[in-house]
Short mmCIF file of C-alpha atoms in Angstrom, two decimals:
data_model
loop_
_atom_site.label_atom_id
_atom_site.label_comp_id
_atom_site.label_asym_id
_atom_site.label_seq_id
_atom_site.Cartn_x
_atom_site.Cartn_y
_atom_site.Cartn_z
CA MET U 3 -94.00 106.40 -92.55
CA ARG U 4 -92.64 103.38 -90.67
CA ALA U 5 -91.82 100.20 -92.57
CA LEU U 6 -89.99 96.91 -92.07
CA CYS U 7 -86.92 96.89 -94.29
CA TRP U 8 -84.53 94.12 -95.35
CA ASN U 9 -80.90 95.16 -94.88
CA GLY U 10 -79.08 91.88 -95.43
CA VAL U 11 -79.29 88.23 -94.47
CA ASN U 12 -81.26 87.94 -91.20
CA ASP U 13 -81.12 91.72 -90.80
CA LEU U 14 -84.56 93.35 -90.56
CA ARG U 15 -85.11 96.88 -89.24
CA VAL U 16 -88.11 99.16 -88.80
CA GLU U 17 -87.18 102.41 -90.51
CA ARG U 18 -88.66 105.73 -91.58
CA VAL U 19 -89.26 105.79 -95.35
CA PRO U 20 -91.14 108.11 -97.72
CA ASP U 21 -94.90 107.67 -98.00
CA PRO U 22 -96.05 106.02 -101.23
CA THR U 23 -97.72 108.16 -103.90
CA ILE U 24 -99.94 107.54 -106.90
CA LEU U 25 -97.67 106.81 -109.88
CA GLY U 26 -100.19 105.59 -112.44
CA PRO U 27 -103.87 106.22 -113.17
CA ARG U 28 -104.85 102.69 -112.07
CA ASP U 29 -103.04 102.91 -108.70
CA ALA U 30 -104.54 103.10 -105.23
CA ILE U 31 -102.96 103.86 -101.87
CA VAL U 32 -104.04 101.50 -99.07
CA LYS U 33 -103.63 102.25 -95.38
CA VAL U 34 -102.50 98.91 -93.98
CA GLY U 35 -104.61 97.50 -91.16
CA LEU U 36 -103.11 94.01 -90.85
CA SER U 37 -100.10 92.48 -92.60
CA SER U 38 -99.04 88.87 -92.08
CA VAL U 39 -95.70 87.12 -92.21
CA CYS U 40 -95.46 84.30 -94.76
CA GLY U 41 -93.16 81.30 -95.03
CA SER U 42 -91.92 82.48 -98.40
CA ASP U 43 -90.58 85.63 -96.71
CA LEU U 44 -88.05 83.43 -94.93
CA HIS U 45 -86.41 82.70 -98.29
CA LEU U 46 -85.74 86.45 -98.62
CA ILE U 47 -84.53 86.83 -95.06
CA GLY U 48 -82.21 83.84 -95.39
CA GLY U 49 -80.60 85.18 -98.56
CA TYR U 50 -81.94 82.53 -100.94
CA VAL U 51 -83.42 85.11 -103.32
CA PRO U 52 -80.44 87.05 -104.68
CA THR U 53 -82.16 90.18 -106.03
CA MET U 54 -82.91 91.89 -102.71
CA ARG U 55 -81.43 95.30 -101.98
CA ALA U 56 -80.80 97.02 -98.66
CA GLY U 57 -83.83 99.07 -97.67
CA ASP U 58 -86.41 96.95 -99.51
CA ILE U 59 -89.76 96.81 -97.68
CA ILE U 60 -91.00 93.23 -97.30
CA GLY U 61 -94.48 91.73 -96.74
CA HIS U 62 -97.19 90.76 -99.21
CA GLU U 63 -100.27 89.46 -97.34
CA PHE U 64 -102.41 92.32 -96.11
CA LEU U 65 -105.73 94.04 -95.49
CA GLY U 66 -106.44 97.73 -95.26
CA GLU U 67 -108.45 100.79 -96.25
CA VAL U 68 -108.38 102.62 -99.58
CA VAL U 69 -107.32 106.21 -98.85
CA GLU U 70 -106.43 107.48 -102.32
CA LYS U 71 -106.99 106.30 -105.88
CA GLY U 72 -105.99 107.19 -109.41
CA PRO U 73 -108.43 108.61 -111.98
CA GLU U 74 -108.94 105.28 -113.78
CA VAL U 75 -109.85 103.28 -110.66
CA THR U 76 -113.62 102.77 -110.90
CA ARG U 77 -114.49 99.74 -108.74
CA LEU U 78 -113.13 101.10 -105.47
CA ASN U 79 -113.95 104.06 -103.25
CA ARG U 80 -112.06 105.83 -100.50
CA GLY U 81 -112.87 104.16 -97.22
CA ASP U 82 -113.39 100.67 -98.68
CA ARG U 83 -112.08 97.82 -96.53
CA VAL U 84 -110.12 95.63 -98.91
CA ILE U 85 -107.74 92.74 -99.19
CA THR U 86 -105.15 92.87 -101.94
CA VAL U 87 -103.97 89.72 -103.67
CA SER U 88 -100.24 89.38 -103.10
CA ILE U 89 -99.41 88.66 -106.75
CA ILE U 90 -100.13 91.54 -109.09
CA GLY U 91 -102.19 91.21 -112.27
CA CYS U 92 -102.84 93.94 -114.82
CA GLY U 93 -106.26 92.54 -115.70
CA LYS U 94 -105.87 93.08 -119.44
CA CYS U 95 -103.10 90.86 -120.84
CA TRP U 96 -103.76 87.41 -122.35
CA HIS U 97 -102.86 85.60 -119.13
CA CYS U 98 -105.03 87.81 -116.92
CA ARG U 99 -107.96 87.42 -119.32
CA HIS U 100 -107.52 83.65 -118.90
CA GLU U 101 -107.37 84.04 -115.09
CA GLU U 102 -103.67 83.14 -114.94
CA PHE U 103 -102.88 86.25 -112.95
CA SER U 104 -99.49 85.15 -111.59
CA LEU U 105 -98.28 84.93 -115.20
CA CYS U 106 -99.25 88.54 -116.00
CA ASP U 107 -97.27 90.06 -118.86
CA ASN U 108 -97.40 93.64 -117.61
CA SER U 109 -97.08 93.86 -113.82
CA ASN U 110 -93.34 93.24 -113.50
CA PRO U 111 -91.48 96.40 -114.55
CA GLN U 112 -88.07 94.70 -114.19
CA PRO U 113 -88.36 91.68 -116.53
CA ALA U 114 -84.65 91.15 -117.24
CA PHE U 115 -83.97 89.10 -114.09
CA GLU U 116 -86.67 86.52 -114.79
CA GLU U 117 -86.13 86.43 -118.54
CA MET U 118 -82.51 85.50 -117.92
CA ALA U 119 -83.32 82.88 -115.26
CA TYR U 120 -86.65 81.48 -116.45
CA GLY U 121 -86.90 82.34 -120.13
CA HIS U 122 -90.00 84.49 -119.56
CA CYS U 123 -91.07 87.16 -117.09
CA THR U 124 -93.93 86.44 -114.69
CA ALA U 125 -96.04 88.74 -112.53
CA GLY U 126 -94.86 91.26 -109.98
CA ILE U 127 -95.21 90.42 -106.29
CA PHE U 128 -95.42 92.87 -103.39
CA GLY U 129 -92.28 93.00 -101.28
CA TYR U 130 -90.58 90.08 -102.99
CA SER U 131 -87.30 91.28 -104.48
CA HIS U 132 -86.40 93.06 -107.69
CA ALA U 133 -86.74 89.87 -109.72
CA PHE U 134 -90.48 90.19 -109.09
CA GLY U 135 -90.80 93.89 -109.77
CA GLY U 136 -89.12 95.64 -106.85
CA TYR U 137 -92.48 96.63 -105.34
CA ALA U 138 -92.57 97.96 -101.79
CA GLY U 139 -94.16 95.47 -99.42
CA SER U 140 -97.02 95.61 -96.95
CA HIS U 141 -95.19 95.69 -93.62
CA ALA U 142 -95.67 99.44 -93.57
CA GLU U 143 -98.27 102.03 -92.69
CA TYR U 144 -99.24 102.57 -96.35
CA ILE U 145 -98.72 100.73 -99.63
CA ARG U 146 -99.19 101.58 -103.30
CA VAL U 147 -101.31 99.03 -105.18
CA PRO U 148 -100.99 99.10 -108.99
CA PHE U 149 -103.92 97.96 -111.16
CA ALA U 150 -106.10 98.37 -108.07
CA ASP U 151 -109.39 97.40 -109.72
CA THR U 152 -107.88 94.00 -110.55
CA ASN U 153 -106.03 93.32 -107.31
CA CYS U 154 -108.12 94.85 -104.50
CA PHE U 155 -111.33 93.20 -103.29
CA ARG U 156 -113.87 94.59 -100.83
CA VAL U 157 -114.28 92.51 -97.70
CA PRO U 158 -117.95 91.49 -97.25
CA GLU U 159 -119.87 92.48 -94.16
CA GLY U 160 -119.72 89.78 -91.52
CA VAL U 161 -116.17 88.70 -92.42
CA THR U 162 -113.68 89.79 -89.76
CA ASP U 163 -110.31 91.36 -90.45
CA GLU U 164 -108.64 88.30 -88.92
CA GLN U 165 -110.43 86.02 -91.40
CA ALA U 166 -110.04 88.30 -94.39
CA VAL U 167 -106.31 89.10 -94.19
CA PHE U 168 -105.35 85.55 -95.20
CA VAL U 169 -107.53 85.74 -98.33
CA SER U 170 -104.71 87.92 -99.62
CA ASP U 171 -102.36 84.93 -99.97
CA ALA U 172 -102.47 81.84 -97.72
CA VAL U 173 -106.08 80.87 -98.43
CA PRO U 174 -106.01 81.20 -102.24
CA THR U 175 -102.60 79.52 -102.39
CA GLY U 176 -103.89 76.52 -100.45
CA TYR U 177 -107.15 76.49 -102.39
CA MET U 178 -105.33 76.59 -105.72
CA ALA U 179 -103.09 73.74 -104.55
CA ALA U 180 -106.16 71.58 -103.98
CA ASP U 181 -107.78 72.79 -107.20
CA MET U 182 -104.71 71.86 -109.27
CA GLY U 183 -104.91 68.38 -107.80
CA GLY U 184 -108.12 67.71 -109.67
CA ILE U 185 -109.55 66.12 -106.54
CA LYS U 186 -112.44 63.70 -107.03
CA PRO U 187 -114.78 62.21 -104.42
CA GLY U 188 -113.04 59.35 -102.67
CA ASP U 189 -109.50 60.65 -103.28
CA VAL U 190 -106.76 60.48 -100.68
CA VAL U 191 -104.77 63.72 -100.51
CA ALA U 192 -101.41 64.06 -98.72
CA VAL U 193 -100.13 67.54 -97.87
CA TRP U 194 -96.47 68.13 -97.00
CA GLY U 195 -96.19 71.12 -94.65
CA CYS U 196 -98.79 72.11 -92.03
CA GLY U 197 -98.06 75.83 -91.94
CA GLY U 198 -100.59 78.41 -93.07
CA VAL U 199 -100.72 77.37 -96.73
CA GLY U 200 -100.72 73.68 -95.88
CA GLN U 201 -103.59 74.17 -93.43
CA MET U 202 -105.63 75.90 -96.12
CA ALA U 203 -104.74 73.22 -98.69
CA MET U 204 -105.98 70.50 -96.33
CA ARG U 205 -109.26 72.26 -95.61
CA SER U 206 -109.73 73.05 -99.31
CA ALA U 207 -109.13 69.43 -100.26
CA SER U 208 -111.96 68.41 -97.96
CA LEU U 209 -114.24 71.08 -99.43
CA MET U 210 -113.50 69.67 -102.88
CA GLY U 211 -114.55 66.16 -101.92
CA ALA U 212 -111.44 64.34 -100.71
CA GLU U 213 -112.33 61.27 -98.63
CA ARG U 214 -109.13 61.40 -96.58
CA VAL U 215 -106.62 64.20 -96.07
CA ILE U 216 -103.22 63.53 -94.48
CA GLY U 217 -101.00 66.32 -93.18
CA ILE U 218 -97.23 65.80 -92.82
CA ASP U 219 -95.02 67.89 -90.53
CA ARG U 220 -92.96 67.53 -87.35
CA PHE U 221 -94.14 70.40 -85.14
CA PRO U 222 -96.77 69.25 -82.60
CA ASP U 223 -98.79 72.47 -82.63
CA ARG U 224 -99.14 72.39 -86.42
CA LEU U 225 -100.07 68.72 -86.42
CA ARG U 226 -102.72 69.44 -83.77
CA ALA U 227 -104.12 72.29 -85.85
CA ALA U 228 -104.24 70.02 -88.91
CA GLN U 229 -106.30 67.53 -86.93
CA MET U 230 -108.57 69.91 -85.02
CA LYS U 231 -109.05 72.75 -87.53
CA ALA U 232 -108.42 71.21 -90.96
CA GLY U 233 -109.89 67.79 -90.18
CA ALA U 234 -106.82 65.88 -91.36
CA GLU U 235 -105.06 62.75 -90.25
CA THR U 236 -101.42 63.47 -89.49
CA LEU U 237 -97.94 62.01 -89.77
CA ASP U 238 -94.83 63.24 -87.95
CA TYR U 239 -91.97 62.77 -90.42
CA SER U 240 -89.41 62.83 -87.62
CA ARG U 241 -91.00 59.73 -86.08
CA VAL U 242 -92.18 57.57 -89.00
CA ASP U 243 -91.01 56.67 -92.49
CA ILE U 244 -93.43 58.67 -94.65
CA TYR U 245 -93.29 56.28 -97.62
CA ASP U 246 -94.06 53.24 -95.48
CA ALA U 247 -96.76 55.06 -93.53
CA LEU U 248 -98.58 56.40 -96.59
CA LEU U 249 -98.55 53.03 -98.31
CA ALA U 250 -99.88 51.39 -95.16
CA MET U 251 -102.68 53.98 -94.93
CA THR U 252 -103.70 53.50 -98.58
CA GLY U 253 -103.51 49.73 -98.94
CA GLY U 254 -100.17 49.89 -100.74
CA ARG U 255 -101.47 52.26 -103.42
CA GLY U 256 -100.23 55.68 -102.36
CA PRO U 257 -102.12 59.01 -102.24
CA ASP U 258 -104.05 60.13 -105.33
CA VAL U 259 -102.87 63.72 -104.91
CA CYS U 260 -99.70 64.99 -103.21
CA ILE U 261 -99.35 68.69 -102.36
CA ASP U 262 -96.06 70.48 -101.65
CA ALA U 263 -96.70 73.38 -99.27
CA VAL U 264 -93.05 73.60 -98.17
CA GLY U 265 -90.82 74.69 -101.04
CA MET U 266 -87.12 75.38 -101.34
CA GLU U 267 -86.03 74.95 -97.70
CA ALA U 268 -87.39 71.45 -97.10
CA ASP U 269 -86.00 69.15 -94.44
CA SER U 270 -85.10 65.59 -95.39
CA GLY U 271 -86.68 63.97 -92.34
CA ALA U 272 -85.03 60.75 -91.27
CA SER U 273 -82.45 60.80 -94.08
CA ALA U 274 -79.40 62.50 -92.54
CA LEU U 275 -77.29 61.88 -95.64
CA GLU U 276 -79.84 63.48 -97.98
CA ASP U 277 -80.21 66.45 -95.65
CA TRP U 278 -76.44 66.91 -95.40
CA TYR U 279 -76.12 66.66 -99.17
CA ASP U 280 -78.81 69.28 -99.91
CA ARG U 281 -77.77 71.73 -97.21
CA GLY U 282 -74.13 71.45 -98.23
CA LYS U 283 -74.83 72.08 -101.90
CA GLN U 284 -77.16 74.95 -101.03
CA ALA U 285 -74.57 76.56 -98.75
CA LEU U 286 -71.98 76.32 -101.52
CA ARG U 287 -74.53 77.73 -104.03
CA LEU U 288 -74.26 74.53 -106.13
CA GLU U 289 -78.04 74.25 -105.91
CA SER U 290 -80.41 76.98 -104.81
CA ASP U 291 -83.31 74.88 -103.49
CA ARG U 292 -83.61 71.78 -101.29
CA PRO U 293 -86.06 69.38 -103.05
CA ALA U 294 -86.54 66.75 -100.33
CA VAL U 295 -90.34 67.07 -100.39
CA LEU U 296 -90.48 66.78 -104.18
CA ARG U 297 -88.41 63.60 -104.11
CA GLN U 298 -90.62 62.13 -101.39
CA MET U 299 -93.86 63.01 -103.18
CA ILE U 300 -92.68 61.34 -106.38
CA GLN U 301 -91.85 58.21 -104.43
CA CYS U 302 -95.11 58.14 -102.45
CA CYS U 303 -97.72 59.22 -105.01
CA ARG U 304 -99.76 56.46 -106.62
CA LYS U 305 -99.11 55.55 -110.22
CA GLY U 306 -100.92 58.01 -112.48
CA GLY U 307 -101.41 60.43 -109.58
CA THR U 308 -100.98 64.20 -109.41
CA LEU U 309 -98.36 66.37 -107.72
CA SER U 310 -99.50 69.92 -106.95
CA ILE U 311 -96.68 72.31 -106.03
CA VAL U 312 -97.28 75.70 -104.40
CA GLY U 313 -94.27 75.76 -102.08
CA VAL U 314 -91.96 78.40 -103.57
CA TYR U 315 -88.91 77.36 -105.60
CA GLY U 316 -86.53 79.90 -107.03
CA GLY U 317 -83.80 78.23 -109.05
CA PHE U 318 -82.13 74.84 -109.44
CA ILE U 319 -82.42 71.48 -107.70
CA ASP U 320 -80.27 68.35 -107.77
CA LYS U 321 -80.96 64.60 -107.74
CA PHE U 322 -84.48 64.96 -109.13
CA PRO U 323 -85.97 61.46 -109.77
CA MET U 324 -87.23 62.13 -113.27
CA GLY U 325 -87.20 58.43 -114.13
CA ALA U 326 -89.67 57.61 -111.36
CA ALA U 327 -91.92 60.54 -112.30
CA MET U 328 -91.99 59.56 -115.98
CA ASN U 329 -92.45 55.82 -115.53
CA LYS U 330 -95.17 56.29 -112.90
CA ALA U 331 -96.98 58.63 -115.37
CA LEU U 332 -97.30 61.36 -112.75
CA THR U 333 -98.94 64.68 -113.55
CA PHE U 334 -97.20 67.81 -112.26
CA ARG U 335 -99.13 71.05 -111.74
CA MET U 336 -97.56 74.04 -110.08
CA GLY U 337 -97.37 77.79 -109.90
CA GLN U 338 -97.76 80.94 -107.87
CA GLN U 339 -101.37 81.51 -106.88
CA HIS U 340 -103.91 83.08 -109.24
CA GLY U 341 -105.65 84.58 -106.23
CA GLN U 342 -107.94 86.93 -108.13
CA ARG U 343 -109.64 83.85 -109.62
CA TYR U 344 -110.65 82.55 -106.19
CA VAL U 345 -111.33 85.51 -103.87
CA LYS U 346 -115.11 85.71 -104.39
CA ARG U 347 -115.47 81.94 -103.92
CA LEU U 348 -113.34 82.01 -100.77
CA PHE U 349 -115.38 84.78 -99.17
CA GLU U 350 -118.50 82.72 -99.93
CA HIS U 351 -116.99 79.72 -98.11
CA ILE U 352 -116.12 81.96 -95.15
CA GLY U 353 -119.58 83.52 -95.13
CA LYS U 354 -121.22 80.07 -95.03
CA GLY U 355 -118.99 78.93 -92.17
CA GLU U 356 -117.28 76.30 -94.33
CA LEU U 357 -113.86 77.92 -93.95
CA ASP U 358 -112.38 79.98 -91.14
CA PRO U 359 -108.72 80.90 -91.63
CA SER U 360 -108.57 83.15 -88.57
CA TYR U 361 -106.92 80.39 -86.49
CA LEU U 362 -103.74 80.91 -88.51
CA LEU U 363 -103.28 84.17 -86.58
CA THR U 364 -101.54 83.07 -83.38
CA HIS U 365 -99.70 86.32 -82.60
CA LYS U 366 -100.74 89.93 -83.29
CA TRP U 367 -97.95 92.44 -82.78
CA ALA U 368 -97.13 96.08 -83.43
CA LEU U 369 -95.05 96.86 -86.50
CA ASP U 370 -92.21 98.10 -84.31
CA ASP U 371 -91.81 94.53 -83.04
CA ALA U 372 -91.66 93.01 -86.52
CA PRO U 373 -87.99 91.90 -86.43
CA GLN U 374 -88.67 89.92 -83.25
CA GLY U 375 -91.88 88.60 -84.79
CA TYR U 376 -90.02 87.19 -87.77
CA ARG U 377 -87.43 85.65 -85.48
CA MET U 378 -90.17 83.86 -83.56
CA PHE U 379 -91.87 82.78 -86.80
CA LYS U 380 -88.64 81.44 -88.24
CA GLU U 381 -87.80 79.53 -85.07
CA LYS U 382 -91.43 78.35 -84.74
CA ALA U 383 -91.33 79.36 -81.08
CA ASP U 384 -94.35 79.72 -78.79
CA ASP U 385 -96.52 77.57 -81.12
CA CYS U 386 -96.34 80.34 -83.72
CA MET U 387 -98.32 79.69 -86.89
CA ARG U 388 -98.47 83.28 -88.17
CA VAL U 389 -97.51 86.66 -86.74
CA VAL U 390 -99.69 89.50 -88.00
CA PHE U 391 -98.56 93.10 -87.65
CA ALA U 392 -100.95 96.00 -87.07
CA PRO U 393 -99.19 99.14 -88.31
#
């Protein structure tokens, strides 16, 4: 079959690889219908995740059709149209039983990397390096899904493929970001990053009762989408001082909830010195992640407020203002998405017309054009929010 393979930093190629096969009794094989790029893929492409190997298939946000299943798969049938949550849960360990699927004890068959770096091993992730299990990704004609009864969900009638594909990752990640914020009626929520996950976090915050939602970015098309599709007010961090603007918008108090939908490759906005410092240390591998958004959220959030972090971080950061976080009594909540917890609820929102993620799909391309698609996505050219491949 054809698949998009990582072969080094900024080196993606469509190659012929062996078809996947059933390896365990709880596996299924899914014929991929749509598979989306994701901002976290850029960390792999840029070389910021060190456990990639040449030939690894990337991609983790997808929809398709079940074409084969193992003998212990009981909830699914051949021919089912399904989305698969990007982060893999076994469904039976303590964490999965408590709906903390991204902390699964059993889905990462290569635990040594994470145990060394993080102290514990977390869940496997499709197409996201050998630190997270070494699973083949979804930018391919077929993909093996382990623990299929836990990770695959039928798409309801009336929900289009273009709506459903993002329920694999972007929608539950944004929804969980808002959920972790503990949003109450009347709250002001600020979201850093107006890409796919940020868009879904803004819309989810409104669904959960936020009185005002403020999206922060610098790309005009994303700021327009935040206003027109997610119903948010917006700030362009390249034009205004975000701290001053947020305090002015909240009567000097600051947002109740701040959401990081950016992660390890954050820009520092107007602070050229901070940006130079972080990029220099990252280039020299003296820090792995650029924490500009985290620093800004700690400064801007109201006293006693909550920081919700779903932008991906992989390693170490520098100049973290722990004193401000502690003395302002801020609450930090963070993690990879527990998508299986939210899928049914998200399809209900879509079915009622309360949520329509299909606008994230701005470009639909053939798999053979995937390297060019990622280049456009990375450069944010042609008002690209998401490129979705149709193998």
